[in-house]
Amino acid sequence: MEIDFAKLWESEKTIKNNQQRFWDGRAEEFNSGLSEDRTIKETEKVLSYLGEKDALEKDGSVLDIGCGPGKYTMAFAKKVKTVTGTDISSKMIALAKKNAENRGLNNIRFVQGSWAETDLLAMEWRKNFDLVYASFCPGIDSPDALRKMTEASCKHCFISGFVTREDRILDGLKRHLGIKITHWGRQIYYSFNLLWNWGYYPEILYHDRSWSREYDIDRMADVFMTRLDERIFVNRQDIIDYLKSISVNGKVKEQTTSKVAWMYWQV
C-alpha cells in the first residue's frame, strides 16, 4: 500500500495561531546566543558542508527562511553576492538588521513575514535563489511549505531539524501534567519521502547535539506554555509549583540532548 506522506503530515499539524508573538518573545534569547562558541562552531560546519556542495558561490544568492537574528544570514553574506533573510518575527528581523549593520554587511535584505503566506510570484522569488536554506524552521511545516521552498530555488536546498530531542525539564513537566510528549523528526521524515516522490534525491547527515540553559521560573513557564498546542489547556500555577519543586535559588537548568539531521537536495 502506497503511503500518502502529504496527508500524514497535514494530519499531524498542531494549532499555534500566535507564532509571531512566540518568536518575538524569544528574539532576545536567540540573539544573545550568537556569540557562543557552540553557535560559531555549528555555523562553520554548515558553511563547510555547503561549500563542498558548491552551494555558496561568490556570485550566488541565498534565501534564509526563518533567519532569526541573522545567525546564518550574516555568515552567508560573507560568502555570496546577495542574501535575503525572512522571518515571521518583527523583533527577530529588527535584531538581524541591527546585527548586520554593526558588522558592516550591506548585501543583505530582510523581509518580515510568514513563509506560509509568502507569494513567490509577487515577491519575484520563484526560481530566484541559488540556495534556499531553512535551519530548524517551524515554517516548513507542510507539503505546501516544502514545495514552495523548492520552487524558490534554482539550484540548491537545505533543511536542518531535530530527529530526536529530550528536554529534561520540559518533558518532565509534560509527564507531570499528563501531556503526551511529542515525537521529533516528523519534518525531516515527511520532507525526505515527499522530495523522493517528487523526483528529487535528498541526502541526509546526522549530528549529535547537547546544551544547557538556565531560566527563571516564570520564564521557563512561559516557554513551556507557548510551545503547547493551543488545544491543550494547562493551569499556569501547576507549572509554577512543579518548577519551584525542582528549582535551585529560583532558577531551573534545562538540559537538552538531541540528534540533528541535515538534509540537502538539488532542484
PDB file of C-alpha atoms in Angstrom:
ATOM      1  CA  MET A   1       0.000   0.000   0.000  1.00  0.00           C
ATOM      2  CA  GLU A   2       1.371   3.393  -1.032  1.00  0.00           C
ATOM      3  CA  ILE A   3       1.751   5.856   1.852  1.00  0.00           C
ATOM      4  CA  ASP A   4       0.356   9.369   1.363  1.00  0.00           C
ATOM      5  CA  PHE A   5       3.016  11.370   3.194  1.00  0.00           C
ATOM      6  CA  ALA A   6       1.325  14.682   2.397  1.00  0.00           C
ATOM      7  CA  LYS A   7      -1.885  13.647   4.180  1.00  0.00           C
ATOM      8  CA  LEU A   8       0.058  12.194   7.095  1.00  0.00           C
ATOM      9  CA  TRP A   9       1.980  15.430   7.570  1.00  0.00           C
ATOM     10  CA  GLU A  10      -1.143  17.577   7.352  1.00  0.00           C
ATOM     11  CA  SER A  11      -2.952  15.359   9.862  1.00  0.00           C
ATOM     12  CA  GLU A  12      -0.254  15.892  12.499  1.00  0.00           C
ATOM     13  CA  LYS A  13      -0.028  19.669  12.326  1.00  0.00           C
ATOM     14  CA  THR A  14      -0.506  21.398  15.662  1.00  0.00           C
ATOM     15  CA  ILE A  15      -2.535  24.554  16.181  1.00  0.00           C
ATOM     16  CA  LYS A  16      -0.418  27.581  17.034  1.00  0.00           C
ATOM     17  CA  ASN A  17      -2.025  30.837  15.988  1.00  0.00           C
ATOM     18  CA  ASN A  18       0.355  33.171  17.800  1.00  0.00           C
ATOM     19  CA  GLN A  19       3.658  32.227  16.212  1.00  0.00           C
ATOM     20  CA  GLN A  20       4.745  35.822  15.685  1.00  0.00           C
ATOM     21  CA  ARG A  21       4.216  36.619  19.365  1.00  0.00           C
ATOM     22  CA  PHE A  22       6.011  33.428  20.412  1.00  0.00           C
ATOM     23  CA  TRP A  23       9.122  34.154  18.343  1.00  0.00           C
ATOM     24  CA  ASP A  24       9.057  37.838  19.274  1.00  0.00           C
ATOM     25  CA  GLY A  25       9.264  36.638  22.863  1.00  0.00           C
ATOM     26  CA  ARG A  26      12.333  34.519  22.142  1.00  0.00           C
ATOM     27  CA  ALA A  27      14.195  37.028  19.974  1.00  0.00           C
ATOM     28  CA  GLU A  28      16.488  38.369  22.685  1.00  0.00           C
ATOM     29  CA  GLU A  29      17.318  34.835  23.850  1.00  0.00           C
ATOM     30  CA  PHE A  30      18.304  33.787  20.336  1.00  0.00           C
ATOM     31  CA  ASN A  31      20.250  36.981  19.801  1.00  0.00           C
ATOM     32  CA  SER A  32      22.251  36.516  22.990  1.00  0.00           C
ATOM     33  CA  GLY A  33      23.471  33.145  21.741  1.00  0.00           C
ATOM     34  CA  LEU A  34      25.067  34.421  18.536  1.00  0.00           C
ATOM     35  CA  SER A  35      28.488  34.830  20.124  1.00  0.00           C
ATOM     36  CA  GLU A  36      28.526  31.455  21.919  1.00  0.00           C
ATOM     37  CA  ASP A  37      31.314  29.068  20.904  1.00  0.00           C
ATOM     38  CA  ARG A  38      28.751  26.360  20.148  1.00  0.00           C
ATOM     39  CA  THR A  39      26.915  28.668  17.748  1.00  0.00           C
ATOM     40  CA  ILE A  40      30.092  29.720  15.962  1.00  0.00           C
ATOM     41  CA  LYS A  41      31.275  26.126  15.528  1.00  0.00           C
ATOM     42  CA  GLU A  42      27.878  24.963  14.229  1.00  0.00           C
ATOM     43  CA  THR A  43      27.818  27.790  11.704  1.00  0.00           C
ATOM     44  CA  GLU A  44      31.310  26.946  10.475  1.00  0.00           C
ATOM     45  CA  LYS A  45      30.330  23.288   9.993  1.00  0.00           C
ATOM     46  CA  VAL A  46      27.278  24.217   7.936  1.00  0.00           C
ATOM     47  CA  LEU A  47      29.272  26.635   5.769  1.00  0.00           C
ATOM     48  CA  SER A  48      31.927  23.981   5.175  1.00  0.00           C
ATOM     49  CA  TYR A  49      29.311  21.406   4.162  1.00  0.00           C
ATOM     50  CA  LEU A  50      27.509  23.776   1.794  1.00  0.00           C
ATOM     51  CA  GLY A  51      30.829  24.872   0.360  1.00  0.00           C
ATOM     52  CA  GLU A  52      31.594  21.254  -0.522  1.00  0.00           C
ATOM     53  CA  LYS A  53      28.270  21.181  -2.404  1.00  0.00           C
ATOM     54  CA  ASP A  54      29.222  24.363  -4.344  1.00  0.00           C
ATOM     55  CA  ALA A  55      26.119  25.988  -2.880  1.00  0.00           C
ATOM     56  CA  LEU A  56      27.897  29.159  -1.754  1.00  0.00           C
ATOM     57  CA  GLU A  57      29.414  30.573  -4.916  1.00  0.00           C
ATOM     58  CA  LYS A  58      30.903  34.067  -4.928  1.00  0.00           C
ATOM     59  CA  ASP A  59      28.277  35.461  -7.318  1.00  0.00           C
ATOM     60  CA  GLY A  60      25.431  33.454  -5.788  1.00  0.00           C
ATOM     61  CA  SER A  61      22.252  34.334  -3.897  1.00  0.00           C
ATOM     62  CA  VAL A  62      20.748  32.781  -0.767  1.00  0.00           C
ATOM     63  CA  LEU A  63      17.291  32.828   0.803  1.00  0.00           C
ATOM     64  CA  ASP A  64      17.375  32.119   4.555  1.00  0.00           C
ATOM     65  CA  ILE A  65      13.865  31.133   5.732  1.00  0.00           C
ATOM     66  CA  GLY A  66      13.323  31.663   9.452  1.00  0.00           C
ATOM     67  CA  CYS A  67      16.529  33.682   9.681  1.00  0.00           C
ATOM     68  CA  GLY A  68      16.055  34.763  13.313  1.00  0.00           C
ATOM     69  CA  PRO A  69      18.561  37.434  14.395  1.00  0.00           C
ATOM     70  CA  GLY A  70      20.766  36.636  11.404  1.00  0.00           C
ATOM     71  CA  LYS A  71      22.968  33.776  12.590  1.00  0.00           C
ATOM     72  CA  TYR A  72      23.374  32.157   9.175  1.00  0.00           C
ATOM     73  CA  THR A  73      22.247  35.116   7.085  1.00  0.00           C
ATOM     74  CA  MET A  74      25.306  37.109   8.108  1.00  0.00           C
ATOM     75  CA  ALA A  75      27.614  34.139   7.574  1.00  0.00           C
ATOM     76  CA  PHE A  76      26.237  33.637   4.053  1.00  0.00           C
ATOM     77  CA  ALA A  77      26.683  37.348   3.304  1.00  0.00           C
ATOM     78  CA  LYS A  78      30.444  36.929   3.656  1.00  0.00           C
ATOM     79  CA  LYS A  79      30.436  34.145   1.056  1.00  0.00           C
ATOM     80  CA  VAL A  80      27.940  35.135  -1.657  1.00  0.00           C
ATOM     81  CA  LYS A  81      26.795  38.220  -3.553  1.00  0.00           C
ATOM     82  CA  THR A  82      23.324  38.700  -2.041  1.00  0.00           C
ATOM     83  CA  VAL A  83      21.320  37.232   0.830  1.00  0.00           C
ATOM     84  CA  THR A  84      17.652  37.563   1.750  1.00  0.00           C
ATOM     85  CA  GLY A  85      16.552  36.720   5.278  1.00  0.00           C
ATOM     86  CA  THR A  86      12.898  36.271   6.144  1.00  0.00           C
ATOM     87  CA  ASP A  87      11.223  35.619   9.492  1.00  0.00           C
ATOM     88  CA  ILE A  88       7.724  35.778  10.960  1.00  0.00           C
ATOM     89  CA  SER A  89       9.018  37.738  13.967  1.00  0.00           C
ATOM     90  CA  SER A  90       9.361  41.501  13.615  1.00  0.00           C
ATOM     91  CA  LYS A  91      11.700  41.538  16.621  1.00  0.00           C
ATOM     92  CA  MET A  92      13.951  38.900  15.074  1.00  0.00           C
ATOM     93  CA  ILE A  93      14.114  40.968  11.881  1.00  0.00           C
ATOM     94  CA  ALA A  94      14.879  44.168  13.808  1.00  0.00           C
ATOM     95  CA  LEU A  95      17.739  42.456  15.635  1.00  0.00           C
ATOM     96  CA  ALA A  96      19.028  40.881  12.416  1.00  0.00           C
ATOM     97  CA  LYS A  97      19.121  44.282  10.687  1.00  0.00           C
ATOM     98  CA  LYS A  98      20.986  45.802  13.607  1.00  0.00           C
ATOM     99  CA  ASN A  99      23.463  42.924  13.736  1.00  0.00           C
ATOM    100  CA  ALA A 100      24.164  43.184  10.011  1.00  0.00           C
ATOM    101  CA  GLU A 101      24.649  46.937  10.230  1.00  0.00           C
ATOM    102  CA  ASN A 102      27.027  46.579  13.157  1.00  0.00           C
ATOM    103  CA  ARG A 103      29.120  44.163  11.095  1.00  0.00           C
ATOM    104  CA  GLY A 104      29.120  46.355   8.005  1.00  0.00           C
ATOM    105  CA  LEU A 105      27.210  43.829   5.879  1.00  0.00           C
ATOM    106  CA  ASN A 106      25.296  45.712   3.197  1.00  0.00           C
ATOM    107  CA  ASN A 107      24.398  42.851   0.838  1.00  0.00           C
ATOM    108  CA  ILE A 108      21.501  41.535   2.949  1.00  0.00           C
ATOM    109  CA  ARG A 109      17.791  42.226   2.551  1.00  0.00           C
ATOM    110  CA  PHE A 110      15.488  41.358   5.453  1.00  0.00           C
ATOM    111  CA  VAL A 111      11.770  40.670   4.995  1.00  0.00           C
ATOM    112  CA  GLN A 112       9.319  40.152   7.860  1.00  0.00           C
ATOM    113  CA  GLY A 113       6.511  37.722   7.134  1.00  0.00           C
ATOM    114  CA  SER A 114       5.099  34.210   7.394  1.00  0.00           C
ATOM    115  CA  TRP A 115       6.515  31.670   4.954  1.00  0.00           C
ATOM    116  CA  ALA A 116       3.064  30.113   4.589  1.00  0.00           C
ATOM    117  CA  GLU A 117       1.693  33.452   3.382  1.00  0.00           C
ATOM    118  CA  THR A 118       4.636  34.363   1.161  1.00  0.00           C
ATOM    119  CA  ASP A 119       3.671  34.790  -2.503  1.00  0.00           C
ATOM    120  CA  LEU A 120       6.689  33.795  -4.578  1.00  0.00           C
ATOM    121  CA  LEU A 121       5.413  35.461  -7.732  1.00  0.00           C
ATOM    122  CA  ALA A 122       4.542  38.726  -6.006  1.00  0.00           C
ATOM    123  CA  MET A 123       7.941  38.791  -4.289  1.00  0.00           C
ATOM    124  CA  GLU A 124       9.691  37.751  -7.529  1.00  0.00           C
ATOM    125  CA  TRP A 125      11.264  34.881  -5.623  1.00  0.00           C
ATOM    126  CA  ARG A 126      10.295  31.982  -7.873  1.00  0.00           C
ATOM    127  CA  LYS A 127      13.496  30.215  -9.058  1.00  0.00           C
ATOM    128  CA  ASN A 128      15.348  33.289  -7.849  1.00  0.00           C
ATOM    129  CA  PHE A 129      17.903  31.863  -5.387  1.00  0.00           C
ATOM    130  CA  ASP A 130      20.913  29.619  -5.850  1.00  0.00           C
ATOM    131  CA  LEU A 131      20.414  28.273  -2.310  1.00  0.00           C
ATOM    132  CA  VAL A 132      17.214  28.176  -0.260  1.00  0.00           C
ATOM    133  CA  TYR A 133      18.035  27.436   3.365  1.00  0.00           C
ATOM    134  CA  ALA A 134      15.908  26.667   6.430  1.00  0.00           C
ATOM    135  CA  SER A 135      17.579  25.810   9.738  1.00  0.00           C
ATOM    136  CA  PHE A 136      15.257  24.497  12.475  1.00  0.00           C
ATOM    137  CA  CYS A 137      12.498  26.486  10.816  1.00  0.00           C
ATOM    138  CA  PRO A 138       8.943  25.758  12.043  1.00  0.00           C
ATOM    139  CA  GLY A 139       7.645  27.484   8.932  1.00  0.00           C
ATOM    140  CA  ILE A 140       8.481  24.407   6.850  1.00  0.00           C
ATOM    141  CA  ASP A 141       5.561  22.538   8.388  1.00  0.00           C
ATOM    142  CA  SER A 142       3.572  21.213   5.443  1.00  0.00           C
ATOM    143  CA  PRO A 143       3.895  19.824   1.910  1.00  0.00           C
ATOM    144  CA  ASP A 144       2.949  23.259   0.512  1.00  0.00           C
ATOM    145  CA  ALA A 145       5.671  24.977   2.542  1.00  0.00           C
ATOM    146  CA  LEU A 146       8.252  22.431   1.380  1.00  0.00           C
ATOM    147  CA  ARG A 147       7.214  22.692  -2.266  1.00  0.00           C
ATOM    148  CA  LYS A 148       7.330  26.489  -2.080  1.00  0.00           C
ATOM    149  CA  MET A 149      10.853  26.269  -0.706  1.00  0.00           C
ATOM    150  CA  THR A 150      11.884  24.093  -3.654  1.00  0.00           C
ATOM    151  CA  GLU A 151      10.188  26.418  -6.126  1.00  0.00           C
ATOM    152  CA  ALA A 152      12.147  29.399  -4.808  1.00  0.00           C
ATOM    153  CA  SER A 153      15.442  27.668  -5.637  1.00  0.00           C
ATOM    154  CA  CYS A 154      17.166  27.301  -8.957  1.00  0.00           C
ATOM    155  CA  LYS A 155      19.992  25.054  -7.692  1.00  0.00           C
ATOM    156  CA  HIS A 156      20.308  24.020  -4.027  1.00  0.00           C
ATOM    157  CA  CYS A 157      18.089  23.470  -0.969  1.00  0.00           C
ATOM    158  CA  PHE A 158      18.931  22.681   2.639  1.00  0.00           C
ATOM    159  CA  ILE A 159      16.870  21.906   5.752  1.00  0.00           C
ATOM    160  CA  SER A 160      18.048  21.055   9.239  1.00  0.00           C
ATOM    161  CA  GLY A 161      15.899  19.829  12.089  1.00  0.00           C
ATOM    162  CA  PHE A 162      15.667  17.570  15.095  1.00  0.00           C
ATOM    163  CA  VAL A 163      15.297  13.831  14.636  1.00  0.00           C
ATOM    164  CA  THR A 164      15.289  13.178  18.362  1.00  0.00           C
ATOM    165  CA  ARG A 165      15.284  15.603  21.271  1.00  0.00           C
ATOM    166  CA  GLU A 166      14.960  15.246  25.030  1.00  0.00           C
ATOM    167  CA  ASP A 167      14.414  18.294  27.245  1.00  0.00           C
ATOM    168  CA  ARG A 168      14.772  17.226  30.861  1.00  0.00           C
ATOM    169  CA  ILE A 169      12.524  19.889  32.395  1.00  0.00           C
ATOM    170  CA  LEU A 170      10.018  20.433  29.598  1.00  0.00           C
ATOM    171  CA  ASP A 171       9.495  16.700  29.150  1.00  0.00           C
ATOM    172  CA  GLY A 172       9.256  16.287  32.927  1.00  0.00           C
ATOM    173  CA  LEU A 173       6.555  18.937  33.020  1.00  0.00           C
ATOM    174  CA  LYS A 174       4.567  17.124  30.354  1.00  0.00           C
ATOM    175  CA  ARG A 175       4.757  13.851  32.237  1.00  0.00           C
ATOM    176  CA  HIS A 176       3.761  15.624  35.458  1.00  0.00           C
ATOM    177  CA  LEU A 177       0.727  17.207  33.782  1.00  0.00           C
ATOM    178  CA  GLY A 178      -0.244  14.089  31.819  1.00  0.00           C
ATOM    179  CA  ILE A 179       0.501  15.630  28.423  1.00  0.00           C
ATOM    180  CA  LYS A 180       1.688  13.364  25.619  1.00  0.00           C
ATOM    181  CA  ILE A 181       5.322  14.000  24.686  1.00  0.00           C
ATOM    182  CA  THR A 182       5.656  14.903  21.007  1.00  0.00           C
ATOM    183  CA  HIS A 183       7.936  12.828  18.832  1.00  0.00           C
ATOM    184  CA  TRP A 184      10.502  14.863  16.931  1.00  0.00           C
ATOM    185  CA  GLY A 185      11.683  14.218  13.398  1.00  0.00           C
ATOM    186  CA  ARG A 186       8.417  14.423  11.503  1.00  0.00           C
ATOM    187  CA  GLN A 187       9.575  17.375   9.400  1.00  0.00           C
ATOM    188  CA  ILE A 188      12.630  15.509   8.156  1.00  0.00           C
ATOM    189  CA  TYR A 189      10.798  12.189   7.741  1.00  0.00           C
ATOM    190  CA  TYR A 190       7.937  13.604   5.693  1.00  0.00           C
ATOM    191  CA  SER A 191      10.141  16.014   3.756  1.00  0.00           C
ATOM    192  CA  PHE A 192      12.550  13.286   2.677  1.00  0.00           C
ATOM    193  CA  ASN A 193       9.777  10.991   1.433  1.00  0.00           C
ATOM    194  CA  LEU A 194       7.880  13.764  -0.329  1.00  0.00           C
ATOM    195  CA  LEU A 195      11.007  15.018  -2.078  1.00  0.00           C
ATOM    196  CA  TRP A 196      11.803  11.474  -3.166  1.00  0.00           C
ATOM    197  CA  ASN A 197       8.280  11.051  -4.538  1.00  0.00           C
ATOM    198  CA  TRP A 198       8.608  14.383  -6.353  1.00  0.00           C
ATOM    199  CA  GLY A 199      11.691  13.137  -8.171  1.00  0.00           C
ATOM    200  CA  TYR A 200      14.488  14.666  -6.082  1.00  0.00           C
ATOM    201  CA  TYR A 201      17.372  12.847  -4.390  1.00  0.00           C
ATOM    202  CA  PRO A 202      17.756  14.247  -0.868  1.00  0.00           C
ATOM    203  CA  GLU A 203      20.863  13.433   1.155  1.00  0.00           C
ATOM    204  CA  ILE A 204      20.887  13.260   4.968  1.00  0.00           C
ATOM    205  CA  LEU A 205      23.661  13.613   7.535  1.00  0.00           C
ATOM    206  CA  TYR A 206      23.165  13.227  11.297  1.00  0.00           C
ATOM    207  CA  HIS A 207      24.832  15.087  14.152  1.00  0.00           C
ATOM    208  CA  ASP A 208      24.576  14.763  17.933  1.00  0.00           C
ATOM    209  CA  ARG A 209      23.985  17.971  19.902  1.00  0.00           C
ATOM    210  CA  SER A 210      23.568  18.797  23.573  1.00  0.00           C
ATOM    211  CA  TRP A 211      23.354  22.022  25.563  1.00  0.00           C
ATOM    212  CA  SER A 212      22.056  23.520  28.789  1.00  0.00           C
ATOM    213  CA  ARG A 213      20.428  26.837  29.639  1.00  0.00           C
ATOM    214  CA  GLU A 214      19.306  28.412  32.905  1.00  0.00           C
ATOM    215  CA  TYR A 215      15.902  30.084  33.280  1.00  0.00           C
ATOM    216  CA  ASP A 216      13.918  31.968  35.889  1.00  0.00           C
ATOM    217  CA  ILE A 217      10.836  30.010  36.935  1.00  0.00           C
ATOM    218  CA  ASP A 218       8.407  32.447  35.304  1.00  0.00           C
ATOM    219  CA  ARG A 219      10.386  32.446  32.064  1.00  0.00           C
ATOM    220  CA  MET A 220      10.509  28.651  31.977  1.00  0.00           C
ATOM    221  CA  ALA A 221       6.743  28.556  32.497  1.00  0.00           C
ATOM    222  CA  ASP A 222       6.271  30.944  29.568  1.00  0.00           C
ATOM    223  CA  VAL A 223       8.496  28.821  27.336  1.00  0.00           C
ATOM    224  CA  PHE A 224       6.532  25.705  28.231  1.00  0.00           C
ATOM    225  CA  MET A 225       3.102  27.250  27.639  1.00  0.00           C
ATOM    226  CA  THR A 226       3.977  28.824  24.301  1.00  0.00           C
ATOM    227  CA  ARG A 227       5.241  25.507  22.958  1.00  0.00           C
ATOM    228  CA  LEU A 228       1.967  23.706  23.635  1.00  0.00           C
ATOM    229  CA  ASP A 229      -0.673  23.003  21.053  1.00  0.00           C
ATOM    230  CA  GLU A 230      -3.370  25.618  21.638  1.00  0.00           C
ATOM    231  CA  ARG A 231      -5.984  22.878  22.066  1.00  0.00           C
ATOM    232  CA  ILE A 232      -4.288  21.856  25.327  1.00  0.00           C
ATOM    233  CA  PHE A 233      -5.299  23.730  28.486  1.00  0.00           C
ATOM    234  CA  VAL A 234      -2.982  23.818  31.474  1.00  0.00           C
ATOM    235  CA  ASN A 235      -3.088  25.692  34.778  1.00  0.00           C
ATOM    236  CA  ARG A 236      -0.087  28.020  34.960  1.00  0.00           C
ATOM    237  CA  GLN A 237       0.087  27.666  38.746  1.00  0.00           C
ATOM    238  CA  ASP A 238       0.531  23.897  38.400  1.00  0.00           C
ATOM    239  CA  ILE A 239       3.516  24.598  36.161  1.00  0.00           C
ATOM    240  CA  ILE A 240       4.971  27.115  38.613  1.00  0.00           C
ATOM    241  CA  ASP A 241       4.559  24.715  41.544  1.00  0.00           C
ATOM    242  CA  TYR A 242       6.366  21.922  39.691  1.00  0.00           C
ATOM    243  CA  LEU A 243       9.211  24.199  38.643  1.00  0.00           C
ATOM    244  CA  LYS A 244       9.604  25.501  42.199  1.00  0.00           C
ATOM    245  CA  SER A 245       9.927  21.928  43.434  1.00  0.00           C
ATOM    246  CA  ILE A 246      12.951  21.307  41.194  1.00  0.00           C
ATOM    247  CA  SER A 247      14.471  24.800  41.293  1.00  0.00           C
ATOM    248  CA  VAL A 248      17.673  25.964  42.947  1.00  0.00           C
ATOM    249  CA  ASN A 249      17.653  29.558  44.201  1.00  0.00           C
ATOM    250  CA  GLY A 250      14.692  30.356  41.980  1.00  0.00           C
ATOM    251  CA  LYS A 251      16.367  29.012  38.837  1.00  0.00           C
ATOM    252  CA  VAL A 252      15.905  25.886  36.738  1.00  0.00           C
ATOM    253  CA  LYS A 253      18.527  24.480  34.406  1.00  0.00           C
ATOM    254  CA  GLU A 254      17.210  22.906  31.235  1.00  0.00           C
ATOM    255  CA  GLN A 255      19.401  20.186  29.765  1.00  0.00           C
ATOM    256  CA  THR A 256      18.784  19.126  26.174  1.00  0.00           C
ATOM    257  CA  THR A 257      20.207  16.219  24.198  1.00  0.00           C
ATOM    258  CA  SER A 258      19.351  15.682  20.560  1.00  0.00           C
ATOM    259  CA  LYS A 259      20.179  14.245  17.175  1.00  0.00           C
ATOM    260  CA  VAL A 260      20.018  16.688  14.289  1.00  0.00           C
ATOM    261  CA  ALA A 261      19.542  15.933  10.596  1.00  0.00           C
ATOM    262  CA  TRP A 262      20.927  17.999   7.734  1.00  0.00           C
ATOM    263  CA  MET A 263      19.052  17.377   4.501  1.00  0.00           C
ATOM    264  CA  TYR A 264      20.339  18.667   1.168  1.00  0.00           C
ATOM    265  CA  TRP A 265      18.972  18.328  -2.341  1.00  0.00           C
ATOM    266  CA  GLN A 266      19.341  19.876  -5.783  1.00  0.00           C
ATOM    267  CA  VAL A 267      16.499  21.144  -7.935  1.00  0.00           C
TER     268      VAL A 267
END
